[in-house]
Amino acid sequence: ARFSYVRMKYLFFSWLAVFVGSWIIYVQYSTYTELCRGKDCKKIICDKYKTGVIDGPACNSLCVTETLYFGKCLSTKPNNQAKLGDQGNLSELVNLILTVADGDKDGQVSLGEAKSAWALLQLNEFLLMVILQDKEHTPKLMGFCGDLYVMESVEYTSLYGISLPWVIELFIPSGFRRSMDQLFTPSWPRKAKIAIGLLEFVEDVFHGPYGNFLMCDTSAKNLGYNDKYDLKMVDMRKIVPETNLKELIKDRHCESDLDCVYGTDCRTSCDQSTMKCTSEVIQPNLAKACQLLKDYLLRGAPSEIREELEKQLYSCIALKVTANQMEMEHSLILNNLKTLLWKKISYTNDS
């Protein structure tokens, strides 16, 4: 009787585990297929193109010759929008946007091209690609059609780690996943070259000609690199104009600093006297980049520079926006880090 009870208990919990696991997989799969509907998106875009509502340099390849097609779905997030706030050199920015909007380069922006460009300007990533189109670490904009835009392919779509099927990802603890990811990285000189690329990108978005941009999700999955180990930004949807973020977060009701967060990394403080979020971001982009690079660079670092590298990385992580002479410290730390890394790898084959 005891054996039967134990066996029944075992069978019940086994059945329950299978049921719960199957339900989780079903929900995840339903969400994935609902939001990653490439065929439906293509049909909607091409119908609008064929009726002349939208236009763009990628429309013919997508809808006529069909040499452009949808591959892997990289995001199931339905909304990734931001508005264009006040920017420096606004007239130059408008001219730049008009140049990009003229997809067929005939010197005029048609109604279809204008509608496509307006739809795309609601997407933060597109705006940033236009502004930084001449920068090395921004993927090149290859074309657009309606609110669909095409950018250059990036060979490696994560800073480190191994790509696993999403079903398996569900059952791997996040701590174990991070430890496992660190095992699947390039050689240290190549990691150093990729890290230099990230530091250069931080420079590109820091008080540029069109204002300051804030990196609000500096996770490894948003960074990639090509076969020459040059860093390429894979996902820039959470890089937002500083003016936009201030408008978005100021006066938000808060109980603590935890309520004053945009994305995962842009944090302000909670004013306890008014119970409202302040508008000044606490941590600059460089500090967030160094936090991401700390384990990445220290693992396997040459012994002769490890101590100095660790010291510089921790000084970088400690940077605060509110500190006196922050911009001077920012430039000094960034240049010191780049110099230290370049000196070590400049004569190696891997670099």
Tab-separated table of C-alpha atoms in Angstrom:
chain	number	residue	atom	x	y	z
A	1	ALA	CA	0.000	0.000	0.000
A	2	ARG	CA	2.867	2.363	0.851
A	3	PHE	CA	4.549	1.593	-2.476
A	4	SER	CA	1.322	2.364	-4.346
A	5	TYR	CA	0.923	5.674	-2.474
A	6	VAL	CA	4.499	6.771	-3.243
A	7	ARG	CA	4.113	5.758	-6.865
A	8	MET	CA	0.820	7.639	-7.212
A	9	LYS	CA	2.358	10.705	-5.589
A	10	TYR	CA	5.318	10.512	-7.967
A	11	LEU	CA	3.046	10.106	-10.992
A	12	PHE	CA	0.849	13.025	-9.893
A	13	PHE	CA	3.753	15.451	-9.496
A	14	SER	CA	5.322	14.237	-12.746
A	15	TRP	CA	2.037	14.848	-14.553
A	16	LEU	CA	1.730	18.270	-12.892
A	17	ALA	CA	5.272	19.249	-13.963
A	18	VAL	CA	4.580	18.155	-17.553
A	19	PHE	CA	1.276	20.057	-17.570
A	20	VAL	CA	2.780	23.294	-16.205
A	21	GLY	CA	5.775	23.049	-18.545
A	22	SER	CA	3.538	22.433	-21.556
A	23	TRP	CA	1.339	25.377	-20.611
A	24	ILE	CA	4.349	27.734	-20.331
A	25	ILE	CA	5.666	26.584	-23.715
A	26	TYR	CA	2.207	27.006	-25.281
A	27	VAL	CA	1.820	30.558	-23.927
A	28	GLN	CA	5.321	31.542	-25.056
A	29	TYR	CA	4.800	30.014	-28.495
A	30	SER	CA	1.399	31.703	-28.907
A	31	THR	CA	2.908	35.072	-27.996
A	32	TYR	CA	5.836	34.518	-30.343
A	33	THR	CA	3.708	33.529	-33.345
A	34	GLU	CA	1.194	36.301	-32.703
A	35	LEU	CA	3.773	39.087	-32.596
A	36	CYS	CA	6.278	37.665	-35.102
A	37	ARG	CA	3.899	37.560	-38.056
A	38	GLY	CA	6.242	38.320	-40.934
A	39	LYS	CA	3.838	37.292	-43.722
A	40	ASP	CA	1.056	39.512	-42.399
A	41	CYS	CA	3.425	42.474	-42.069
A	42	LYS	CA	4.696	41.987	-45.610
A	43	LYS	CA	1.157	41.805	-47.026
A	44	ILE	CA	0.097	45.034	-45.283
A	45	ILE	CA	3.238	46.900	-46.381
A	46	CYS	CA	3.101	45.664	-49.977
A	47	ASP	CA	-0.617	46.453	-50.330
A	48	LYS	CA	0.111	50.042	-49.294
A	49	TYR	CA	3.081	50.223	-51.665
A	50	LYS	CA	1.106	48.925	-54.651
A	51	THR	CA	-1.645	51.494	-54.060
A	52	GLY	CA	0.912	54.326	-53.812
A	53	VAL	CA	0.317	55.125	-50.144
A	54	ILE	CA	3.960	54.512	-49.166
A	55	ASP	CA	7.264	54.309	-51.021
A	56	GLY	CA	10.930	53.719	-50.322
A	57	PRO	CA	14.136	52.168	-51.718
A	58	ALA	CA	13.399	48.743	-50.169
A	59	CYS	CA	9.829	48.433	-51.500
A	60	ASN	CA	10.723	46.978	-54.909
A	61	SER	CA	12.977	44.300	-53.384
A	62	LEU	CA	10.331	43.361	-50.814
A	63	CYS	CA	7.185	43.434	-52.940
A	64	VAL	CA	8.181	43.015	-56.615
A	65	THR	CA	11.417	41.050	-57.055
A	66	GLU	CA	11.033	39.473	-53.567
A	67	THR	CA	14.794	39.417	-53.062
A	68	LEU	CA	14.238	40.870	-49.579
A	69	TYR	CA	12.531	38.542	-47.126
A	70	PHE	CA	11.933	38.166	-43.403
A	71	GLY	CA	14.249	35.784	-41.546
A	72	LYS	CA	14.588	35.277	-37.804
A	73	CYS	CA	12.271	37.275	-35.533
A	74	LEU	CA	14.488	39.133	-33.044
A	75	SER	CA	11.822	40.843	-30.959
A	76	THR	CA	8.269	40.153	-29.832
A	77	LYS	CA	7.758	43.575	-28.306
A	78	PRO	CA	4.742	45.208	-29.983
A	79	ASN	CA	5.624	48.825	-29.223
A	80	ASN	CA	9.035	50.471	-29.455
A	81	GLN	CA	8.299	54.122	-30.118
A	82	ALA	CA	9.618	57.465	-28.997
A	83	LYS	CA	9.022	61.061	-30.053
A	84	LEU	CA	11.582	63.488	-31.396
A	85	GLY	CA	12.264	66.178	-28.820
A	86	ASP	CA	14.245	69.405	-29.079
A	87	GLN	CA	17.623	68.775	-30.665
A	88	GLY	CA	20.718	70.804	-31.351
A	89	ASN	CA	21.219	71.894	-34.992
A	90	LEU	CA	17.557	71.211	-35.806
A	91	SER	CA	17.768	72.683	-39.334
A	92	GLU	CA	20.705	70.388	-40.176
A	93	LEU	CA	18.791	67.413	-38.773
A	94	VAL	CA	15.760	68.247	-40.938
A	95	ASN	CA	17.961	68.421	-44.048
A	96	LEU	CA	19.550	65.095	-43.133
A	97	ILE	CA	16.120	63.467	-42.728
A	98	LEU	CA	14.915	64.876	-46.067
A	99	THR	CA	18.006	63.461	-47.783
A	100	VAL	CA	17.293	60.012	-46.367
A	101	ALA	CA	13.558	60.307	-47.170
A	102	ASP	CA	14.368	60.854	-50.854
A	103	GLY	CA	14.775	57.131	-51.456
A	104	ASP	CA	15.035	57.237	-55.252
A	105	LYS	CA	17.446	60.219	-55.126
A	106	ASP	CA	15.503	62.268	-57.683
A	107	GLY	CA	15.836	65.463	-55.624
A	108	GLN	CA	12.198	65.392	-54.507
A	109	VAL	CA	10.358	63.717	-51.665
A	110	SER	CA	7.152	62.137	-52.962
A	111	LEU	CA	4.007	61.808	-50.837
A	112	GLY	CA	4.666	58.070	-50.398
A	113	GLU	CA	8.270	58.709	-49.327
A	114	ALA	CA	7.140	61.446	-46.925
A	115	LYS	CA	4.572	59.154	-45.299
A	116	SER	CA	7.181	56.410	-44.949
A	117	ALA	CA	9.716	58.811	-43.442
A	118	TRP	CA	7.171	60.203	-40.963
A	119	ALA	CA	6.205	56.712	-39.810
A	120	LEU	CA	9.869	55.803	-39.364
A	121	LEU	CA	10.649	58.934	-37.373
A	122	GLN	CA	8.359	57.629	-34.638
A	123	LEU	CA	10.937	54.844	-34.147
A	124	ASN	CA	13.879	55.897	-32.014
A	125	GLU	CA	16.304	53.427	-33.578
A	126	PHE	CA	15.701	54.772	-37.091
A	127	LEU	CA	16.321	58.350	-35.987
A	128	LEU	CA	19.581	57.343	-34.340
A	129	MET	CA	20.728	55.435	-37.424
A	130	VAL	CA	20.093	58.519	-39.554
A	131	ILE	CA	22.042	60.754	-37.162
A	132	LEU	CA	24.959	58.311	-36.772
A	133	GLN	CA	24.980	56.897	-40.321
A	134	ASP	CA	28.631	57.868	-40.856
A	135	LYS	CA	29.817	56.276	-37.598
A	136	GLU	CA	31.663	52.956	-37.632
A	137	HIS	CA	29.671	51.187	-34.918
A	138	THR	CA	26.175	52.003	-36.171
A	139	PRO	CA	24.718	49.476	-38.638
A	140	LYS	CA	24.249	51.040	-42.077
A	141	LEU	CA	20.711	51.866	-43.158
A	142	MET	CA	20.137	49.894	-46.355
A	143	GLY	CA	16.611	51.076	-47.213
A	144	PHE	CA	13.016	51.359	-46.054
A	145	CYS	CA	9.442	50.768	-47.157
A	146	GLY	CA	6.664	52.286	-45.075
A	147	ASP	CA	7.612	51.795	-41.432
A	148	LEU	CA	9.829	48.821	-42.334
A	149	TYR	CA	13.538	49.608	-42.484
A	150	VAL	CA	16.485	47.425	-43.494
A	151	MET	CA	19.961	47.637	-41.952
A	152	GLU	CA	23.179	45.779	-42.621
A	153	SER	CA	23.561	42.243	-41.330
A	154	VAL	CA	25.681	41.701	-38.212
A	155	GLU	CA	27.370	38.291	-37.990
A	156	TYR	CA	27.375	37.964	-34.189
A	157	THR	CA	24.235	39.367	-32.559
A	158	SER	CA	25.312	39.279	-28.914
A	159	LEU	CA	28.397	40.524	-27.106
A	160	TYR	CA	28.982	37.050	-25.712
A	161	GLY	CA	27.243	33.757	-25.115
A	162	ILE	CA	25.705	31.005	-27.152
A	163	SER	CA	22.342	31.084	-28.885
A	164	LEU	CA	19.904	28.476	-27.574
A	165	PRO	CA	16.337	27.637	-28.619
A	166	TRP	CA	13.841	29.711	-26.654
A	167	VAL	CA	12.243	26.556	-25.230
A	168	ILE	CA	15.529	25.655	-23.515
A	169	GLU	CA	16.081	29.263	-22.379
A	170	LEU	CA	12.902	29.045	-20.273
A	171	PHE	CA	14.421	26.431	-17.967
A	172	ILE	CA	17.948	27.863	-17.498
A	173	PRO	CA	18.419	30.008	-14.323
A	174	SER	CA	19.658	33.519	-15.154
A	175	GLY	CA	22.725	33.242	-12.883
A	176	PHE	CA	23.850	29.992	-14.492
A	177	ARG	CA	23.146	31.456	-17.931
A	178	ARG	CA	25.466	34.435	-17.273
A	179	SER	CA	28.264	32.145	-16.063
A	180	MET	CA	27.811	29.878	-19.078
A	181	ASP	CA	27.794	32.840	-21.488
A	182	GLN	CA	31.207	34.010	-20.319
A	183	LEU	CA	32.693	30.723	-21.547
A	184	PHE	CA	31.628	31.476	-25.136
A	185	THR	CA	33.633	34.586	-25.941
A	186	PRO	CA	36.399	35.443	-28.432
A	187	SER	CA	40.054	35.522	-27.425
A	188	TRP	CA	41.028	38.336	-25.046
A	189	PRO	CA	42.679	40.615	-27.688
A	190	ARG	CA	39.501	40.368	-29.765
A	191	LYS	CA	37.369	41.110	-26.720
A	192	ALA	CA	39.530	44.170	-26.094
A	193	LYS	CA	38.960	45.374	-29.673
A	194	ILE	CA	35.184	44.916	-29.289
A	195	ALA	CA	35.317	46.796	-25.961
A	196	ILE	CA	37.155	49.704	-27.605
A	197	GLY	CA	34.333	49.818	-30.151
A	198	LEU	CA	31.767	50.185	-27.364
A	199	LEU	CA	33.798	53.003	-25.783
A	200	GLU	CA	33.928	54.748	-29.162
A	201	PHE	CA	30.157	54.403	-29.569
A	202	VAL	CA	29.693	55.978	-26.125
A	203	GLU	CA	31.717	58.927	-27.455
A	204	ASP	CA	29.503	59.113	-30.559
A	205	VAL	CA	26.284	59.570	-28.565
A	206	PHE	CA	27.741	61.805	-25.835
A	207	HIS	CA	26.919	65.470	-26.534
A	208	GLY	CA	27.099	65.144	-30.319
A	209	PRO	CA	25.915	67.772	-32.834
A	210	TYR	CA	22.284	66.661	-32.407
A	211	GLY	CA	22.221	66.520	-28.634
A	212	ASN	CA	23.015	63.941	-25.976
A	213	PHE	CA	21.591	60.404	-26.183
A	214	LEU	CA	21.187	58.074	-23.208
A	215	MET	CA	21.736	54.320	-23.341
A	216	CYS	CA	18.884	52.861	-21.294
A	217	ASP	CA	19.530	49.155	-21.898
A	218	THR	CA	23.221	48.247	-22.003
A	219	SER	CA	22.756	44.481	-22.010
A	220	ALA	CA	24.956	42.099	-23.990
A	221	LYS	CA	22.099	41.088	-26.308
A	222	ASN	CA	21.934	44.634	-27.724
A	223	LEU	CA	25.569	44.579	-28.880
A	224	GLY	CA	27.158	42.501	-31.613
A	225	TYR	CA	30.239	42.444	-33.802
A	226	ASN	CA	31.282	41.513	-37.329
A	227	ASP	CA	33.843	39.009	-38.580
A	228	LYS	CA	36.613	41.604	-38.060
A	229	TYR	CA	35.558	41.994	-34.395
A	230	ASP	CA	34.360	45.564	-34.890
A	231	LEU	CA	31.496	46.371	-32.531
A	232	LYS	CA	28.076	46.908	-34.110
A	233	MET	CA	24.959	47.997	-32.258
A	234	VAL	CA	22.271	45.355	-32.801
A	235	ASP	CA	19.355	47.020	-31.010
A	236	MET	CA	19.240	50.786	-30.387
A	237	ARG	CA	15.566	51.134	-29.466
A	238	LYS	CA	16.402	52.024	-25.872
A	239	ILE	CA	18.896	54.736	-26.779
A	240	VAL	CA	16.858	57.899	-26.345
A	241	PRO	CA	17.434	61.667	-26.589
A	242	GLU	CA	18.175	63.105	-23.157
A	243	THR	CA	15.532	65.821	-23.650
A	244	ASN	CA	12.882	63.161	-24.317
A	245	LEU	CA	13.769	61.166	-21.230
A	246	LYS	CA	13.631	64.219	-19.000
A	247	GLU	CA	10.138	65.048	-20.243
A	248	LEU	CA	9.051	61.441	-19.901
A	249	ILE	CA	10.246	60.820	-16.359
A	250	LYS	CA	10.003	64.166	-14.596
A	251	ASP	CA	7.028	64.572	-12.270
A	252	ARG	CA	6.334	60.823	-12.331
A	253	HIS	CA	4.902	59.797	-8.957
A	254	CYS	CA	7.337	57.758	-6.883
A	255	GLU	CA	7.752	56.155	-3.487
A	256	SER	CA	11.476	55.414	-3.891
A	257	ASP	CA	14.264	55.592	-6.473
A	258	LEU	CA	13.100	52.221	-7.819
A	259	ASP	CA	10.072	53.967	-9.322
A	260	CYS	CA	12.262	56.355	-11.325
A	261	VAL	CA	13.642	53.999	-13.974
A	262	TYR	CA	13.312	54.015	-17.764
A	263	GLY	CA	14.314	50.863	-19.625
A	264	THR	CA	16.650	48.939	-17.366
A	265	ASP	CA	19.531	51.390	-16.907
A	266	CYS	CA	18.321	55.010	-16.977
A	267	ARG	CA	17.669	55.934	-13.355
A	268	THR	CA	16.862	59.208	-11.661
A	269	SER	CA	16.165	59.877	-7.977
A	270	CYS	CA	12.876	60.246	-6.135
A	271	ASP	CA	12.381	63.613	-4.444
A	272	GLN	CA	10.866	62.589	-1.117
A	273	SER	CA	9.537	66.099	-0.414
A	274	THR	CA	7.336	66.094	-3.534
A	275	MET	CA	7.146	62.328	-4.168
A	276	LYS	CA	8.080	63.039	-7.805
A	277	CYS	CA	10.957	61.753	-9.930
A	278	THR	CA	13.705	64.230	-10.734
A	279	SER	CA	14.815	64.633	-14.350
A	280	GLU	CA	18.590	64.208	-13.972
A	281	VAL	CA	19.891	60.717	-14.783
A	282	ILE	CA	22.258	59.445	-12.084
A	283	GLN	CA	24.680	57.305	-14.108
A	284	PRO	CA	26.293	58.343	-17.426
A	285	ASN	CA	26.540	56.029	-20.440
A	286	LEU	CA	30.229	55.365	-19.839
A	287	ALA	CA	29.648	53.991	-16.332
A	288	LYS	CA	26.976	51.611	-17.647
A	289	ALA	CA	29.243	50.454	-20.477
A	290	CYS	CA	32.078	49.771	-18.020
A	291	GLN	CA	29.725	47.775	-15.783
A	292	LEU	CA	28.904	45.572	-18.763
A	293	LEU	CA	32.568	45.221	-19.752
A	294	LYS	CA	33.948	44.480	-16.269
A	295	ASP	CA	33.576	40.686	-16.230
A	296	TYR	CA	33.956	40.526	-20.014
A	297	LEU	CA	37.428	42.103	-19.968
A	298	LEU	CA	38.777	40.866	-16.636
A	299	ARG	CA	38.162	37.220	-17.524
A	300	GLY	CA	41.347	36.090	-19.275
A	301	ALA	CA	43.033	39.513	-19.065
A	302	PRO	CA	46.863	39.451	-19.302
A	303	SER	CA	48.386	39.436	-15.820
A	304	GLU	CA	50.603	42.463	-16.486
A	305	ILE	CA	47.638	44.807	-17.045
A	306	ARG	CA	44.902	43.119	-15.007
A	307	GLU	CA	45.376	45.195	-11.849
A	308	GLU	CA	45.451	48.504	-13.742
A	309	LEU	CA	42.517	47.455	-15.931
A	310	GLU	CA	40.434	46.529	-12.898
A	311	LYS	CA	41.280	49.840	-11.225
A	312	GLN	CA	40.258	51.848	-14.282
A	313	LEU	CA	37.029	49.890	-14.780
A	314	TYR	CA	35.933	50.469	-11.174
A	315	SER	CA	36.763	54.188	-11.456
A	316	CYS	CA	34.644	54.250	-14.592
A	317	ILE	CA	31.696	52.455	-12.934
A	318	ALA	CA	31.802	54.986	-10.073
A	319	LEU	CA	31.164	57.944	-12.435
A	320	LYS	CA	28.103	60.031	-11.558
A	321	VAL	CA	26.396	62.660	-13.712
A	322	THR	CA	26.102	65.002	-10.732
A	323	ALA	CA	29.836	64.918	-9.920
A	324	ASN	CA	31.866	68.108	-10.302
A	325	GLN	CA	33.821	68.248	-13.562
A	326	MET	CA	32.012	65.107	-14.747
A	327	GLU	CA	32.729	65.773	-18.433
A	328	MET	CA	36.454	66.136	-17.777
A	329	GLU	CA	36.515	62.919	-15.716
A	330	HIS	CA	34.437	61.191	-18.404
A	331	SER	CA	36.938	62.075	-21.154
A	332	LEU	CA	39.965	61.231	-19.001
A	333	ILE	CA	38.697	57.794	-17.945
A	334	LEU	CA	37.495	56.916	-21.441
A	335	ASN	CA	40.807	57.868	-23.068
A	336	ASN	CA	42.838	56.047	-20.402
A	337	LEU	CA	40.847	52.858	-20.920
A	338	LYS	CA	41.166	52.989	-24.705
A	339	THR	CA	44.907	53.675	-24.469
A	340	LEU	CA	45.486	50.791	-22.042
A	341	LEU	CA	43.626	48.323	-24.282
A	342	TRP	CA	45.142	49.529	-27.561
A	343	LYS	CA	48.697	49.366	-26.214
A	344	LYS	CA	48.189	45.746	-25.254
A	345	ILE	CA	46.608	44.548	-28.510
A	346	SER	CA	48.055	46.818	-31.211
A	347	TYR	CA	50.788	44.338	-32.154
A	348	THR	CA	48.802	41.112	-31.888
A	349	ASN	CA	47.381	39.149	-34.807
A	350	ASP	CA	43.983	38.784	-33.104
A	351	SER	CA	43.391	42.547	-33.057
